Each structure stands twice: as structure tokens, then as C-alpha cells.
């Protein structure tokens, strides 16, 4: 793997040093990385920009510095997993703000239900990742409050790599078994608390589904690791192994 990364470094140009310095200043998660992981993220971000199309929509325009910052944030969850985490999709669509999505579903009785969802991010199993620029900026302004929409959506992409969006990314077999057991137990406990109408320290959105639980806990790993450790120590340990130590540890 190391040899492959070295080859990668030769074939794809590294980001402009001034733009990378700007990214380190603007994005607190990057600024907090040690030298070795900073270099790894820089290489991953270059690979991201080489392989993905970033498409701003409506009134939004993104310059090279902002594209690099986006790419680097999307690569934070890949620091340990590696560049193969980018597999299976090609487009990052960025809306200026939260966006409305029309949903429809035909129920068992054949009745069509339609509704609108307002989203700040979205990731389909093999389609594009969609992010709201305003929400990225809010994450950057308050990086320690448990939110990072870029990490959330990329966690979904990692989850989907094994063909099932179920809260378990591809892992070695023994680890996958332990992960599934520990995550299920933590998810069930959170869902019971939410169902009982009690407040939870972890965002109750995590109780929507196992895949949301994984994505939301991934946000805490990067933006409030102390809370995750206090509330869900087993989940925190798996995520620390999967993502490497949180930049804010
Ligand atoms: Zn989600």
C-alpha cells in the first residue's frame, strides 16, 4: 500500500503549497493534523480533485482554494482507509444552502406518497455526493460541536462500498463481526432512549437508522471525540481504529 501511495504521489501533482497552507488555516481539522497525516491528506485531496468533478449549482461559484478545502474535508475519513474509499462515484454537487428534494414512494396498497425533504447533504449508493456550502461554512465556524456534513456523507459512501448501506463499512471479517455487534447494541440503546422521549447527548437523528448512526457518530469522532468517548466508548474505539485518532483528541 505504501509503495502504491508513493507511485500516486509521482503521477498526480500535489496541491499548490500556498493553497494547502490556506486550507490548513481555514479548516481546523486539517490544521490539527500531525505532519505525517497532513501529508497523507494532501495526497488524498489531490487524488480526489483528479478523480471527482465538483459542481457548484445555482448562484454558487467555487475557486481553487475552496475546491481544495472541500476535497480535503471529504478525504478526512480516508486517512486510514486510503484512496480506495473514493471508489464508485464521480461527482460532488454543492448547493449554496440547504436544498429541497422531492421524494416519492408507492406503498403496498399502490398509493403514491410524495413529500419534500430539506437536506444539507445527501449521498446515494452509486450516485453523487450533494453538500450545502452554507452548512460546510457553519461546520468550519463551529468545528467542535459535533457536526461535519462532509464527513457524514463520505461515511455513507464508505458504508455503501460493500454493497449494503447498513452502518458497516467493508472491514476484515473478525473486526466486522465485533463492529456489527457493538454498533447494533449502541444503536438499539439510543433508539430506546429516543423512543421513550428522553433527551440524548448524541444527536437523536442517529436513531433514524443504523446507517445514520454510523454517519452521525463519524461526525462526533472528528468534531467532538470527548463526547463520543463518554457516551459510546465501544463505538468510539471502533471509529478511532477506522479513521485514526481524531484531530481534536
Ligand atoms: Zn445521513
JSON list of C-alpha atoms and ligand atoms in Angstrom, two decimals:
[
{"chain": "A", "resi": 1, "resn": "UNK", "atom": "CA", "xyz": [0.00, 0.00, 0.00]},
{"chain": "A", "resi": 2, "resn": "UNK", "atom": "CA", "xyz": [2.81, 2.38, 0.90]},
{"chain": "A", "resi": 3, "resn": "UNK", "atom": "CA", "xyz": [4.51, 1.72, -2.44]},
{"chain": "A", "resi": 4, "resn": "UNK", "atom": "CA", "xyz": [1.29, 2.42, -4.27]},
{"chain": "A", "resi": 5, "resn": "UNK", "atom": "CA", "xyz": [0.85, 5.74, -2.49]},
{"chain": "A", "resi": 6, "resn": "UNK", "atom": "CA", "xyz": [4.39, 6.69, -3.44]},
{"chain": "A", "resi": 7, "resn": "UNK", "atom": "CA", "xyz": [3.63, 5.98, -7.09]},
{"chain": "A", "resi": 8, "resn": "UNK", "atom": "CA", "xyz": [0.47, 8.03, -6.77]},
{"chain": "A", "resi": 9, "resn": "UNK", "atom": "CA", "xyz": [2.42, 10.95, -5.45]},
{"chain": "A", "resi": 10, "resn": "UNK", "atom": "CA", "xyz": [4.58, 10.96, -8.57]},
{"chain": "A", "resi": 11, "resn": "UNK", "atom": "CA", "xyz": [1.76, 10.71, -11.09]},
{"chain": "A", "resi": 12, "resn": "UNK", "atom": "CA", "xyz": [-0.67, 13.28, -9.66]},
{"chain": "A", "resi": 13, "resn": "UNK", "atom": "CA", "xyz": [0.59, 16.77, -8.84]},
{"chain": "A", "resi": 14, "resn": "UNK", "atom": "CA", "xyz": [0.45, 17.77, -5.19]},
{"chain": "A", "resi": 15, "resn": "UNK", "atom": "CA", "xyz": [-1.81, 20.73, -4.36]},
{"chain": "A", "resi": 16, "resn": "UNK", "atom": "CA", "xyz": [-0.30, 24.20, -4.62]},
{"chain": "A", "resi": 17, "resn": "UNK", "atom": "CA", "xyz": [1.61, 24.78, -1.34]},
{"chain": "A", "resi": 18, "resn": "UNK", "atom": "CA", "xyz": [0.03, 28.20, -0.75]},
{"chain": "A", "resi": 19, "resn": "UNK", "atom": "CA", "xyz": [-3.48, 26.81, -1.26]},
{"chain": "A", "resi": 20, "resn": "UNK", "atom": "CA", "xyz": [-2.69, 23.94, 1.10]},
{"chain": "A", "resi": 21, "resn": "UNK", "atom": "CA", "xyz": [-1.45, 26.38, 3.72]},
{"chain": "A", "resi": 22, "resn": "UNK", "atom": "CA", "xyz": [-4.71, 28.29, 3.30]},
{"chain": "A", "resi": 23, "resn": "UNK", "atom": "CA", "xyz": [-6.67, 25.04, 3.72]},
{"chain": "A", "resi": 24, "resn": "UNK", "atom": "CA", "xyz": [-4.76, 24.30, 6.95]},
{"chain": "A", "resi": 25, "resn": "UNK", "atom": "CA", "xyz": [-5.70, 27.75, 8.23]},
{"chain": "A", "resi": 26, "resn": "UNK", "atom": "CA", "xyz": [-9.34, 27.67, 7.10]},
{"chain": "A", "resi": 27, "resn": "UNK", "atom": "CA", "xyz": [-10.18, 24.05, 8.01]},
{"chain": "A", "resi": 28, "resn": "UNK", "atom": "CA", "xyz": [-9.49, 23.36, 11.71]},
{"chain": "A", "resi": 29, "resn": "UNK", "atom": "CA", "xyz": [-9.45, 19.57, 11.23]},
{"chain": "A", "resi": 30, "resn": "UNK", "atom": "CA", "xyz": [-6.57, 19.86, 8.78]},
{"chain": "A", "resi": 31, "resn": "UNK", "atom": "CA", "xyz": [-4.67, 22.41, 10.88]},
{"chain": "A", "resi": 32, "resn": "UNK", "atom": "CA", "xyz": [-4.75, 19.99, 13.84]},
{"chain": "A", "resi": 33, "resn": "UNK", "atom": "CA", "xyz": [-3.17, 17.03, 11.97]},
{"chain": "A", "resi": 34, "resn": "UNK", "atom": "CA", "xyz": [0.42, 15.97, 12.61]},
{"chain": "A", "resi": 35, "resn": "UNK", "atom": "CA", "xyz": [2.95, 16.24, 9.78]},
{"chain": "A", "resi": 36, "resn": "UNK", "atom": "CA", "xyz": [2.62, 12.65, 8.60]},
{"chain": "A", "resi": 37, "resn": "UNK", "atom": "CA", "xyz": [-1.16, 12.65, 8.42]},
{"chain": "A", "resi": 38, "resn": "UNK", "atom": "CA", "xyz": [-1.16, 16.14, 6.89]},
{"chain": "A", "resi": 39, "resn": "UNK", "atom": "CA", "xyz": [1.00, 14.79, 4.04]},
{"chain": "A", "resi": 40, "resn": "UNK", "atom": "CA", "xyz": [-1.32, 11.80, 3.63]},
{"chain": "A", "resi": 41, "resn": "UNK", "atom": "CA", "xyz": [-4.39, 14.05, 3.47]},
{"chain": "A", "resi": 42, "resn": "UNK", "atom": "CA", "xyz": [-2.69, 16.31, 0.92]},
{"chain": "A", "resi": 43, "resn": "UNK", "atom": "CA", "xyz": [-2.09, 13.33, -1.36]},
{"chain": "A", "resi": 44, "resn": "UNK", "atom": "CA", "xyz": [-5.66, 12.08, -0.91]},
{"chain": "A", "resi": 45, "resn": "UNK", "atom": "CA", "xyz": [-7.07, 15.54, -1.67]},
{"chain": "A", "resi": 46, "resn": "UNK", "atom": "CA", "xyz": [-5.01, 15.71, -4.87]},
{"chain": "A", "resi": 47, "resn": "UNK", "atom": "CA", "xyz": [-6.39, 12.31, -5.86]},
{"chain": "A", "resi": 48, "resn": "UNK", "atom": "CA", "xyz": [-9.92, 13.49, -5.04]},
{"chain": "A", "resi": 49, "resn": "UNK", "atom": "CA", "xyz": [-9.57, 16.56, -7.28]},
{"chain": "A", "resi": 50, "resn": "UNK", "atom": "CA", "xyz": [-8.13, 14.38, -10.04]},
{"chain": "A", "resi": 51, "resn": "UNK", "atom": "CA", "xyz": [-10.97, 11.85, -9.94]},
{"chain": "A", "resi": 52, "resn": "UNK", "atom": "CA", "xyz": [-14.07, 13.83, -8.95]},
{"chain": "A", "resi": 53, "resn": "UNK", "atom": "CA", "xyz": [-15.95, 16.63, -10.61]},
{"chain": "A", "resi": 54, "resn": "UNK", "atom": "CA", "xyz": [-17.00, 19.35, -8.17]},
{"chain": "A", "resi": 55, "resn": "UNK", "atom": "CA", "xyz": [-20.10, 21.09, -9.49]},
{"chain": "A", "resi": 56, "resn": "UNK", "atom": "CA", "xyz": [-21.39, 24.22, -7.75]},
{"chain": "A", "resi": 57, "resn": "UNK", "atom": "CA", "xyz": [-25.02, 24.94, -8.63]},
{"chain": "A", "resi": 58, "resn": "UNK", "atom": "CA", "xyz": [-27.29, 27.98, -8.82]},
{"chain": "A", "resi": 59, "resn": "UNK", "atom": "CA", "xyz": [-25.57, 31.14, -7.62]},
{"chain": "A", "resi": 60, "resn": "UNK", "atom": "CA", "xyz": [-22.58, 29.39, -6.07]},
{"chain": "A", "resi": 61, "resn": "UNK", "atom": "CA", "xyz": [-19.06, 29.70, -7.51]},
{"chain": "A", "resi": 62, "resn": "UNK", "atom": "CA", "xyz": [-16.04, 27.93, -6.01]},
{"chain": "A", "resi": 63, "resn": "UNK", "atom": "CA", "xyz": [-12.41, 28.93, -6.55]},
{"chain": "A", "resi": 64, "resn": "UNK", "atom": "CA", "xyz": [-9.42, 26.57, -6.44]},
{"chain": "A", "resi": 65, "resn": "UNK", "atom": "CA", "xyz": [-8.80, 27.24, -2.76]},
{"chain": "A", "resi": 66, "resn": "UNK", "atom": "CA", "xyz": [-12.40, 26.36, -1.84]},
{"chain": "A", "resi": 67, "resn": "UNK", "atom": "CA", "xyz": [-12.33, 23.23, -4.03]},
{"chain": "A", "resi": 68, "resn": "UNK", "atom": "CA", "xyz": [-9.18, 22.04, -2.31]},
{"chain": "A", "resi": 69, "resn": "UNK", "atom": "CA", "xyz": [-10.73, 22.67, 1.12]},
{"chain": "A", "resi": 70, "resn": "UNK", "atom": "CA", "xyz": [-13.82, 20.67, 0.14]},
{"chain": "A", "resi": 71, "resn": "UNK", "atom": "CA", "xyz": [-11.73, 17.83, -1.25]},
{"chain": "A", "resi": 72, "resn": "UNK", "atom": "CA", "xyz": [-9.62, 17.71, 1.90]},
{"chain": "A", "resi": 73, "resn": "UNK", "atom": "CA", "xyz": [-12.67, 17.64, 4.18]},
{"chain": "A", "resi": 74, "resn": "UNK", "atom": "CA", "xyz": [-14.15, 14.80, 2.14]},
{"chain": "A", "resi": 75, "resn": "UNK", "atom": "CA", "xyz": [-10.86, 12.89, 2.47]},
{"chain": "A", "resi": 76, "resn": "UNK", "atom": "CA", "xyz": [-10.61, 13.19, 6.28]},
{"chain": "A", "resi": 77, "resn": "UNK", "atom": "CA", "xyz": [-12.46, 9.85, 6.71]},
{"chain": "A", "resi": 78, "resn": "UNK", "atom": "CA", "xyz": [-9.97, 8.20, 4.32]},
{"chain": "A", "resi": 79, "resn": "UNK", "atom": "CA", "xyz": [-6.78, 8.90, 6.29]},
{"chain": "A", "resi": 80, "resn": "UNK", "atom": "CA", "xyz": [-6.54, 5.23, 7.34]},
{"chain": "A", "resi": 81, "resn": "UNK", "atom": "CA", "xyz": [-8.85, 3.58, 4.81]},
{"chain": "A", "resi": 82, "resn": "UNK", "atom": "CA", "xyz": [-6.98, 5.03, 1.84]},
{"chain": "A", "resi": 83, "resn": "UNK", "atom": "CA", "xyz": [-7.78, 6.20, -1.64]},
{"chain": "A", "resi": 84, "resn": "UNK", "atom": "CA", "xyz": [-9.92, 3.14, -2.45]},
{"chain": "A", "resi": 85, "resn": "UNK", "atom": "CA", "xyz": [-12.54, 4.85, -0.28]},
{"chain": "A", "resi": 86, "resn": "UNK", "atom": "CA", "xyz": [-13.19, 7.15, -3.24]},
{"chain": "A", "resi": 87, "resn": "UNK", "atom": "CA", "xyz": [-14.34, 4.26, -5.39]},
{"chain": "A", "resi": 88, "resn": "UNK", "atom": "CA", "xyz": [-17.75, 4.08, -7.05]},
{"chain": "A", "resi": 89, "resn": "UNK", "atom": "CA", "xyz": [-18.85, 7.69, -7.60]},
{"chain": "A", "resi": 90, "resn": "UNK", "atom": "CA", "xyz": [-17.61, 10.66, -9.56]},
{"chain": "A", "resi": 91, "resn": "UNK", "atom": "CA", "xyz": [-19.48, 13.84, -8.73]},
{"chain": "A", "resi": 92, "resn": "UNK", "atom": "CA", "xyz": [-19.69, 16.24, -5.80]},
{"chain": "A", "resi": 93, "resn": "UNK", "atom": "CA", "xyz": [-22.58, 18.67, -6.22]},
{"chain": "A", "resi": 94, "resn": "UNK", "atom": "CA", "xyz": [-22.52, 21.74, -3.98]},
{"chain": "A", "resi": 95, "resn": "UNK", "atom": "CA", "xyz": [-25.63, 23.81, -3.33]},
{"chain": "A", "resi": 96, "resn": "UNK", "atom": "CA", "xyz": [-25.35, 27.34, -1.91]},
{"chain": "A", "resi": 97, "resn": "UNK", "atom": "CA", "xyz": [-27.60, 26.37, 1.01]},
{"chain": "A", "resi": 98, "resn": "UNK", "atom": "CA", "xyz": [-29.88, 23.59, 2.26]},
{"chain": "A", "resi": 99, "resn": "UNK", "atom": "CA", "xyz": [-31.76, 22.10, -0.68]},
{"chain": "A", "resi": 100, "resn": "UNK", "atom": "CA", "xyz": [-35.21, 20.63, -1.16]},
{"chain": "A", "resi": 101, "resn": "UNK", "atom": "CA", "xyz": [-35.59, 17.16, -2.56]},
{"chain": "A", "resi": 102, "resn": "UNK", "atom": "CA", "xyz": [-38.82, 15.69, -3.83]},
{"chain": "A", "resi": 103, "resn": "UNK", "atom": "CA", "xyz": [-39.38, 12.16, -2.52]},
{"chain": "A", "resi": 104, "resn": "UNK", "atom": "CA", "xyz": [-41.95, 9.64, -3.63]},
{"chain": "A", "resi": 105, "resn": "UNK", "atom": "CA", "xyz": [-42.83, 6.16, -2.52]},
{"chain": "A", "resi": 106, "resn": "UNK", "atom": "CA", "xyz": [-45.53, 3.72, -3.64]},
{"chain": "A", "resi": 107, "resn": "UNK", "atom": "CA", "xyz": [-46.91, 1.83, -0.65]},
{"chain": "A", "resi": 108, "resn": "UNK", "atom": "CA", "xyz": [-48.16, -1.77, -0.51]},
{"chain": "A", "resi": 109, "resn": "UNK", "atom": "CA", "xyz": [-51.67, -0.65, -1.44]},
{"chain": "A", "resi": 110, "resn": "UNK", "atom": "CA", "xyz": [-50.32, 1.01, -4.60]},
{"chain": "A", "resi": 111, "resn": "UNK", "atom": "CA", "xyz": [-50.78, 4.53, -3.30]},
{"chain": "A", "resi": 112, "resn": "UNK", "atom": "CA", "xyz": [-48.17, 7.08, -4.31]},
{"chain": "A", "resi": 113, "resn": "UNK", "atom": "CA", "xyz": [-46.88, 9.24, -1.45]},
{"chain": "A", "resi": 114, "resn": "UNK", "atom": "CA", "xyz": [-44.90, 12.37, -2.25]},
{"chain": "A", "resi": 115, "resn": "UNK", "atom": "CA", "xyz": [-43.17, 14.78, 0.05]},
{"chain": "A", "resi": 116, "resn": "UNK", "atom": "CA", "xyz": [-40.32, 17.30, 0.17]},
{"chain": "A", "resi": 117, "resn": "UNK", "atom": "CA", "xyz": [-37.26, 16.92, 2.38]},
{"chain": "A", "resi": 118, "resn": "UNK", "atom": "CA", "xyz": [-34.91, 19.76, 3.19]},
{"chain": "A", "resi": 119, "resn": "UNK", "atom": "CA", "xyz": [-31.38, 18.41, 3.24]},
{"chain": "A", "resi": 120, "resn": "UNK", "atom": "CA", "xyz": [-27.89, 19.72, 3.97]},
{"chain": "A", "resi": 121, "resn": "UNK", "atom": "CA", "xyz": [-26.20, 16.71, 2.44]},
{"chain": "A", "resi": 122, "resn": "UNK", "atom": "CA", "xyz": [-27.00, 13.55, 0.59]},
{"chain": "A", "resi": 123, "resn": "UNK", "atom": "CA", "xyz": [-25.15, 10.51, -0.71]},
{"chain": "A", "resi": 124, "resn": "UNK", "atom": "CA", "xyz": [-26.70, 7.87, -2.91]},
{"chain": "A", "resi": 125, "resn": "UNK", "atom": "CA", "xyz": [-25.16, 4.43, -3.07]},
{"chain": "A", "resi": 126, "resn": "UNK", "atom": "CA", "xyz": [-23.62, 4.89, -6.52]},
{"chain": "A", "resi": 127, "resn": "UNK", "atom": "CA", "xyz": [-24.62, 8.47, -7.35]},
{"chain": "A", "resi": 128, "resn": "UNK", "atom": "CA", "xyz": [-23.18, 11.86, -6.49]},
{"chain": "A", "resi": 129, "resn": "UNK", "atom": "CA", "xyz": [-22.50, 13.32, -3.09]},
{"chain": "A", "resi": 130, "resn": "UNK", "atom": "CA", "xyz": [-24.51, 16.50, -2.53]},
{"chain": "A", "resi": 131, "resn": "UNK", "atom": "CA", "xyz": [-23.47, 19.10, 0.06]},
{"chain": "A", "resi": 132, "resn": "UNK", "atom": "CA", "xyz": [-24.71, 22.50, 1.19]},
{"chain": "A", "resi": 133, "resn": "UNK", "atom": "CA", "xyz": [-21.95, 25.14, 1.14]},
{"chain": "A", "resi": 134, "resn": "UNK", "atom": "CA", "xyz": [-23.67, 27.18, 3.87]},
{"chain": "A", "resi": 135, "resn": "UNK", "atom": "CA", "xyz": [-23.62, 24.14, 6.16]},
{"chain": "A", "resi": 136, "resn": "UNK", "atom": "CA", "xyz": [-19.96, 23.43, 5.37]},
{"chain": "A", "resi": 137, "resn": "UNK", "atom": "CA", "xyz": [-19.23, 27.03, 6.43]},
{"chain": "A", "resi": 138, "resn": "UNK", "atom": "CA", "xyz": [-21.24, 26.55, 9.63]},
{"chain": "A", "resi": 139, "resn": "UNK", "atom": "CA", "xyz": [-19.18, 23.41, 10.41]},
{"chain": "A", "resi": 140, "resn": "UNK", "atom": "CA", "xyz": [-15.97, 25.36, 9.86]},
{"chain": "A", "resi": 141, "resn": "UNK", "atom": "CA", "xyz": [-17.17, 28.17, 12.14]},
{"chain": "A", "resi": 142, "resn": "UNK", "atom": "CA", "xyz": [-18.01, 25.71, 14.96]},
{"chain": "A", "resi": 143, "resn": "UNK", "atom": "CA", "xyz": [-15.79, 22.70, 14.35]},
{"chain": "A", "resi": 144, "resn": "UNK", "atom": "CA", "xyz": [-16.16, 21.19, 17.83]},
{"chain": "A", "resi": 145, "resn": "UNK", "atom": "CA", "xyz": [-19.91, 20.97, 18.13]},
{"chain": "A", "resi": 146, "resn": "UNK", "atom": "CA", "xyz": [-20.44, 17.50, 16.73]},
{"chain": "A", "resi": 147, "resn": "UNK", "atom": "CA", "xyz": [-21.25, 18.42, 13.13]},
{"chain": "A", "resi": 148, "resn": "UNK", "atom": "CA", "xyz": [-19.34, 17.86, 9.92]},
{"chain": "A", "resi": 149, "resn": "UNK", "atom": "CA", "xyz": [-21.63, 17.26, 6.96]},
{"chain": "A", "resi": 150, "resn": "UNK", "atom": "CA", "xyz": [-18.77, 16.35, 4.60]},
{"chain": "A", "resi": 151, "resn": "UNK", "atom": "CA", "xyz": [-17.63, 13.56, 6.94]},
{"chain": "A", "resi": 152, "resn": "UNK", "atom": "CA", "xyz": [-21.25, 12.40, 7.32]},
{"chain": "A", "resi": 153, "resn": "UNK", "atom": "CA", "xyz": [-21.81, 11.95, 3.59]},
{"chain": "A", "resi": 154, "resn": "UNK", "atom": "CA", "xyz": [-18.44, 10.30, 2.96]},
{"chain": "A", "resi": 155, "resn": "UNK", "atom": "CA", "xyz": [-19.18, 7.89, 5.83]},
{"chain": "A", "resi": 156, "resn": "UNK", "atom": "CA", "xyz": [-22.27, 6.84, 3.84]},
{"chain": "A", "resi": 157, "resn": "UNK", "atom": "CA", "xyz": [-20.06, 6.29, 0.79]},
{"chain": "A", "resi": 158, "resn": "UNK", "atom": "CA", "xyz": [-17.67, 4.10, 2.79]},
{"chain": "A", "resi": 159, "resn": "UNK", "atom": "CA", "xyz": [-20.63, 2.22, 4.25]},
{"chain": "A", "resi": 160, "resn": "UNK", "atom": "CA", "xyz": [-22.01, 1.54, 0.74]},
{"chain": "A", "resi": 161, "resn": "UNK", "atom": "CA", "xyz": [-18.69, 0.19, -0.63]},
{"chain": "A", "resi": 162, "resn": "UNK", "atom": "CA", "xyz": [-19.58, -3.39, 0.32]},
{"chain": "A", "resi": 163, "resn": "UNK", "atom": "CA", "xyz": [-22.93, -3.13, -1.46]},
{"chain": "A", "resi": 164, "resn": "UNK", "atom": "CA", "xyz": [-25.09, -2.66, 1.62]},
{"chain": "A", "resi": 165, "resn": "UNK", "atom": "CA", "xyz": [-25.89, 0.68, 3.28]},
{"chain": "A", "resi": 166, "resn": "UNK", "atom": "CA", "xyz": [-26.26, -0.77, 6.77]},
{"chain": "A", "resi": 167, "resn": "UNK", "atom": "CA", "xyz": [-23.87, 1.09, 9.05]},
{"chain": "A", "resi": 168, "resn": "UNK", "atom": "CA", "xyz": [-20.95, -1.30, 8.49]},
{"chain": "A", "resi": 169, "resn": "UNK", "atom": "CA", "xyz": [-18.21, -0.38, 6.02]},
{"chain": "A", "resi": 170, "resn": "UNK", "atom": "CA", "xyz": [-16.03, -3.10, 4.46]},
{"chain": "A", "resi": 171, "resn": "UNK", "atom": "CA", "xyz": [-13.77, -4.50, 7.21]},
{"chain": "A", "resi": 172, "resn": "UNK", "atom": "CA", "xyz": [-11.75, -7.64, 7.91]},
{"chain": "A", "resi": 173, "resn": "UNK", "atom": "CA", "xyz": [-14.17, -10.40, 8.95]},
{"chain": "A", "resi": 174, "resn": "UNK", "atom": "CA", "xyz": [-13.40, -10.55, 12.71]},
{"chain": "A", "resi": 175, "resn": "UNK", "atom": "CA", "xyz": [-13.48, -6.81, 13.07]},
{"chain": "A", "resi": 176, "resn": "UNK", "atom": "CA", "xyz": [-16.71, -6.60, 11.06]},
{"chain": "A", "resi": 177, "resn": "UNK", "atom": "CA", "xyz": [-18.38, -9.06, 13.46]},
{"chain": "A", "resi": 178, "resn": "UNK", "atom": "CA", "xyz": [-17.29, -7.07, 16.52]},
{"chain": "A", "resi": 179, "resn": "UNK", "atom": "CA", "xyz": [-18.27, -3.79, 14.84]},
{"chain": "A", "resi": 180, "resn": "UNK", "atom": "CA", "xyz": [-21.74, -5.04, 13.92]},
{"chain": "A", "resi": 181, "resn": "UNK", "atom": "CA", "xyz": [-22.31, -6.32, 17.48]},
{"chain": "A", "resi": 182, "resn": "UNK", "atom": "CA", "xyz": [-21.12, -3.16, 19.25]},
{"chain": "A", "resi": 183, "resn": "UNK", "atom": "CA", "xyz": [-22.82, -0.74, 16.86]},
{"chain": "A", "resi": 184, "resn": "UNK", "atom": "CA", "xyz": [-26.11, -2.64, 16.99]},
{"chain": "A", "resi": 185, "resn": "UNK", "atom": "CA", "xyz": [-26.11, -2.63, 20.79]},
{"chain": "A", "resi": 186, "resn": "UNK", "atom": "CA", "xyz": [-25.33, 1.11, 20.96]},
{"chain": "A", "resi": 187, "resn": "UNK", "atom": "CA", "xyz": [-27.88, 1.91, 18.25]},
{"chain": "A", "resi": 188, "resn": "UNK", "atom": "CA", "xyz": [-30.63, -0.08, 19.96]},
{"chain": "A", "resi": 189, "resn": "UNK", "atom": "CA", "xyz": [-29.95, 1.65, 23.29]},
{"chain": "A", "resi": 190, "resn": "UNK", "atom": "CA", "xyz": [-30.06, 5.09, 21.67]},
{"chain": "A", "resi": 191, "resn": "UNK", "atom": "CA", "xyz": [-33.24, 4.24, 19.76]},
{"chain": "A", "resi": 192, "resn": "UNK", "atom": "CA", "xyz": [-34.90, 3.09, 23.02]},
{"chain": "A", "resi": 193, "resn": "UNK", "atom": "CA", "xyz": [-33.97, 6.36, 24.72]},
{"chain": "A", "resi": 194, "resn": "UNK", "atom": "CA", "xyz": [-35.29, 8.42, 21.81]},
{"chain": "A", "resi": 195, "resn": "UNK", "atom": "CA", "xyz": [-38.49, 6.34, 21.63]},
{"chain": "A", "resi": 196, "resn": "UNK", "atom": "CA", "xyz": [-39.04, 6.93, 25.35]},
{"chain": "A", "resi": 197, "resn": "UNK", "atom": "CA", "xyz": [-38.95, 10.67, 24.65]},
{"chain": "A", "resi": 198, "resn": "UNK", "atom": "CA", "xyz": [-35.83, 11.25, 26.72]},
{"chain": "A", "resi": 199, "resn": "UNK", "atom": "CA", "xyz": [-33.06, 13.68, 25.76]},
{"chain": "A", "resi": 200, "resn": "UNK", "atom": "CA", "xyz": [-29.86, 12.24, 24.33]},
{"chain": "A", "resi": 201, "resn": "UNK", "atom": "CA", "xyz": [-26.37, 13.75, 24.33]},
{"chain": "A", "resi": 202, "resn": "UNK", "atom": "CA", "xyz": [-25.86, 12.27, 20.85]},
{"chain": "A", "resi": 203, "resn": "UNK", "atom": "CA", "xyz": [-27.99, 13.90, 18.13]},
{"chain": "A", "resi": 204, "resn": "UNK", "atom": "CA", "xyz": [-31.24, 11.91, 18.02]},
{"chain": "A", "resi": 205, "resn": "UNK", "atom": "CA", "xyz": [-31.02, 11.81, 14.21]},
{"chain": "A", "resi": 206, "resn": "UNK", "atom": "CA", "xyz": [-28.55, 8.95, 14.80]},
{"chain": "A", "resi": 207, "resn": "UNK", "atom": "CA", "xyz": [-31.52, 6.82, 15.94]},
{"chain": "A", "resi": 208, "resn": "UNK", "atom": "CA", "xyz": [-33.19, 7.06, 12.48]},
{"chain": "A", "resi": 209, "resn": "UNK", "atom": "CA", "xyz": [-31.39, 4.02, 11.06]},
{"chain": "A", "resi": 210, "resn": "UNK", "atom": "CA", "xyz": [-28.12, 2.08, 11.60]},
{"chain": "A", "resi": 211, "resn": "UNK", "atom": "CA", "xyz": [-26.50, 3.84, 8.63]},
{"chain": "A", "resi": 212, "resn": "UNK", "atom": "CA", "xyz": [-27.36, 7.26, 10.09]},
{"chain": "A", "resi": 213, "resn": "UNK", "atom": "CA", "xyz": [-25.99, 6.13, 13.45]},
{"chain": "A", "resi": 214, "resn": "UNK", "atom": "CA", "xyz": [-22.64, 5.33, 11.84]},
{"chain": "A", "resi": 215, "resn": "UNK", "atom": "CA", "xyz": [-22.58, 8.62, 9.87]},
{"chain": "A", "resi": 216, "resn": "UNK", "atom": "CA", "xyz": [-23.56, 10.78, 12.87]},
{"chain": "A", "resi": 217, "resn": "UNK", "atom": "CA", "xyz": [-21.05, 9.05, 15.17]},
{"chain": "A", "resi": 218, "resn": "UNK", "atom": "CA", "xyz": [-18.41, 9.66, 12.49]},
{"chain": "A", "resi": 219, "resn": "UNK", "atom": "CA", "xyz": [-19.16, 13.38, 12.74]},
{"chain": "A", "resi": 220, "resn": "UNK", "atom": "CA", "xyz": [-18.63, 13.22, 16.52]},
{"chain": "A", "resi": 221, "resn": "UNK", "atom": "CA", "xyz": [-15.35, 11.35, 16.03]},
{"chain": "A", "resi": 222, "resn": "UNK", "atom": "CA", "xyz": [-13.99, 14.33, 14.11]},
{"chain": "A", "resi": 223, "resn": "UNK", "atom": "CA", "xyz": [-15.74, 17.19, 15.86]},
{"chain": "A", "resi": 224, "resn": "UNK", "atom": "CA", "xyz": [-16.43, 16.13, 19.46]},
{"chain": "A", "resi": 225, "resn": "UNK", "atom": "CA", "xyz": [-14.46, 12.97, 20.24]},
{"chain": "A", "resi": 226, "resn": "UNK", "atom": "CA", "xyz": [-14.68, 13.53, 24.00]},
{"chain": "A", "resi": 227, "resn": "UNK", "atom": "CA", "xyz": [-18.49, 13.38, 23.93]},
{"chain": "A", "resi": 228, "resn": "UNK", "atom": "CA", "xyz": [-18.44, 10.23, 21.77]},
{"chain": "A", "resi": 229, "resn": "UNK", "atom": "CA", "xyz": [-15.94, 8.59, 24.12]},
{"chain": "A", "resi": 230, "resn": "UNK", "atom": "CA", "xyz": [-18.07, 9.47, 27.16]},
{"chain": "A", "resi": 231, "resn": "UNK", "atom": "CA", "xyz": [-21.39, 8.39, 25.63]},
{"chain": "A", "resi": 232, "resn": "UNK", "atom": "CA", "xyz": [-20.46, 5.46, 23.37]},
{"chain": "A", "resi": 233, "resn": "UNK", "atom": "CA", "xyz": [-16.97, 4.20, 24.30]},
{"chain": "A", "resi": 234, "resn": "UNK", "atom": "CA", "xyz": [-17.14, 0.98, 22.22]},
{"chain": "A", "resi": 235, "resn": "UNK", "atom": "CA", "xyz": [-18.27, 2.85, 19.11]},
{"chain": "A", "resi": 236, "resn": "UNK", "atom": "CA", "xyz": [-15.58, 5.49, 19.76]},
{"chain": "A", "resi": 237, "resn": "UNK", "atom": "CA", "xyz": [-12.91, 2.76, 19.86]},
{"chain": "A", "resi": 238, "resn": "UNK", "atom": "CA", "xyz": [-14.01, 1.26, 16.53]},
{"chain": "A", "resi": 239, "resn": "UNK", "atom": "CA", "xyz": [-14.08, 4.67, 14.88]},
{"chain": "A", "resi": 240, "resn": "UNK", "atom": "CA", "xyz": [-10.66, 5.57, 16.27]},
{"chain": "A", "resi": 241, "resn": "UNK", "atom": "CA", "xyz": [-9.28, 2.40, 14.69]},
{"chain": "A", "resi": 242, "resn": "UNK", "atom": "CA", "xyz": [-11.15, 3.00, 11.41]},
{"chain": "A", "resi": 243, "resn": "UNK", "atom": "CA", "xyz": [-10.40, 6.71, 11.00]},
{"chain": "A", "resi": 244, "resn": "UNK", "atom": "CA", "xyz": [-7.24, 7.03, 13.10]},
{"chain": "A", "resi": 245, "resn": "UNK", "atom": "CA", "xyz": [-7.17, 9.40, 16.09]},
{"chain": "A", "resi": 246, "resn": "UNK", "atom": "CA", "xyz": [-9.47, 12.41, 15.91]},
{"chain": "A", "resi": 247, "resn": "UNK", "atom": "CA", "xyz": [-7.60, 15.62, 15.01]},
{"chain": "A", "resi": 248, "resn": "UNK", "atom": "CA", "xyz": [-9.11, 17.06, 18.22]},
{"chain": "A", "resi": 249, "resn": "UNK", "atom": "CA", "xyz": [-8.02, 14.28, 20.54]},
{"chain": "B", "resi": 1, "resn": "LIG", "atom": "ZN1", "xyz": [-27.13, 10.52, 6.51]}
]
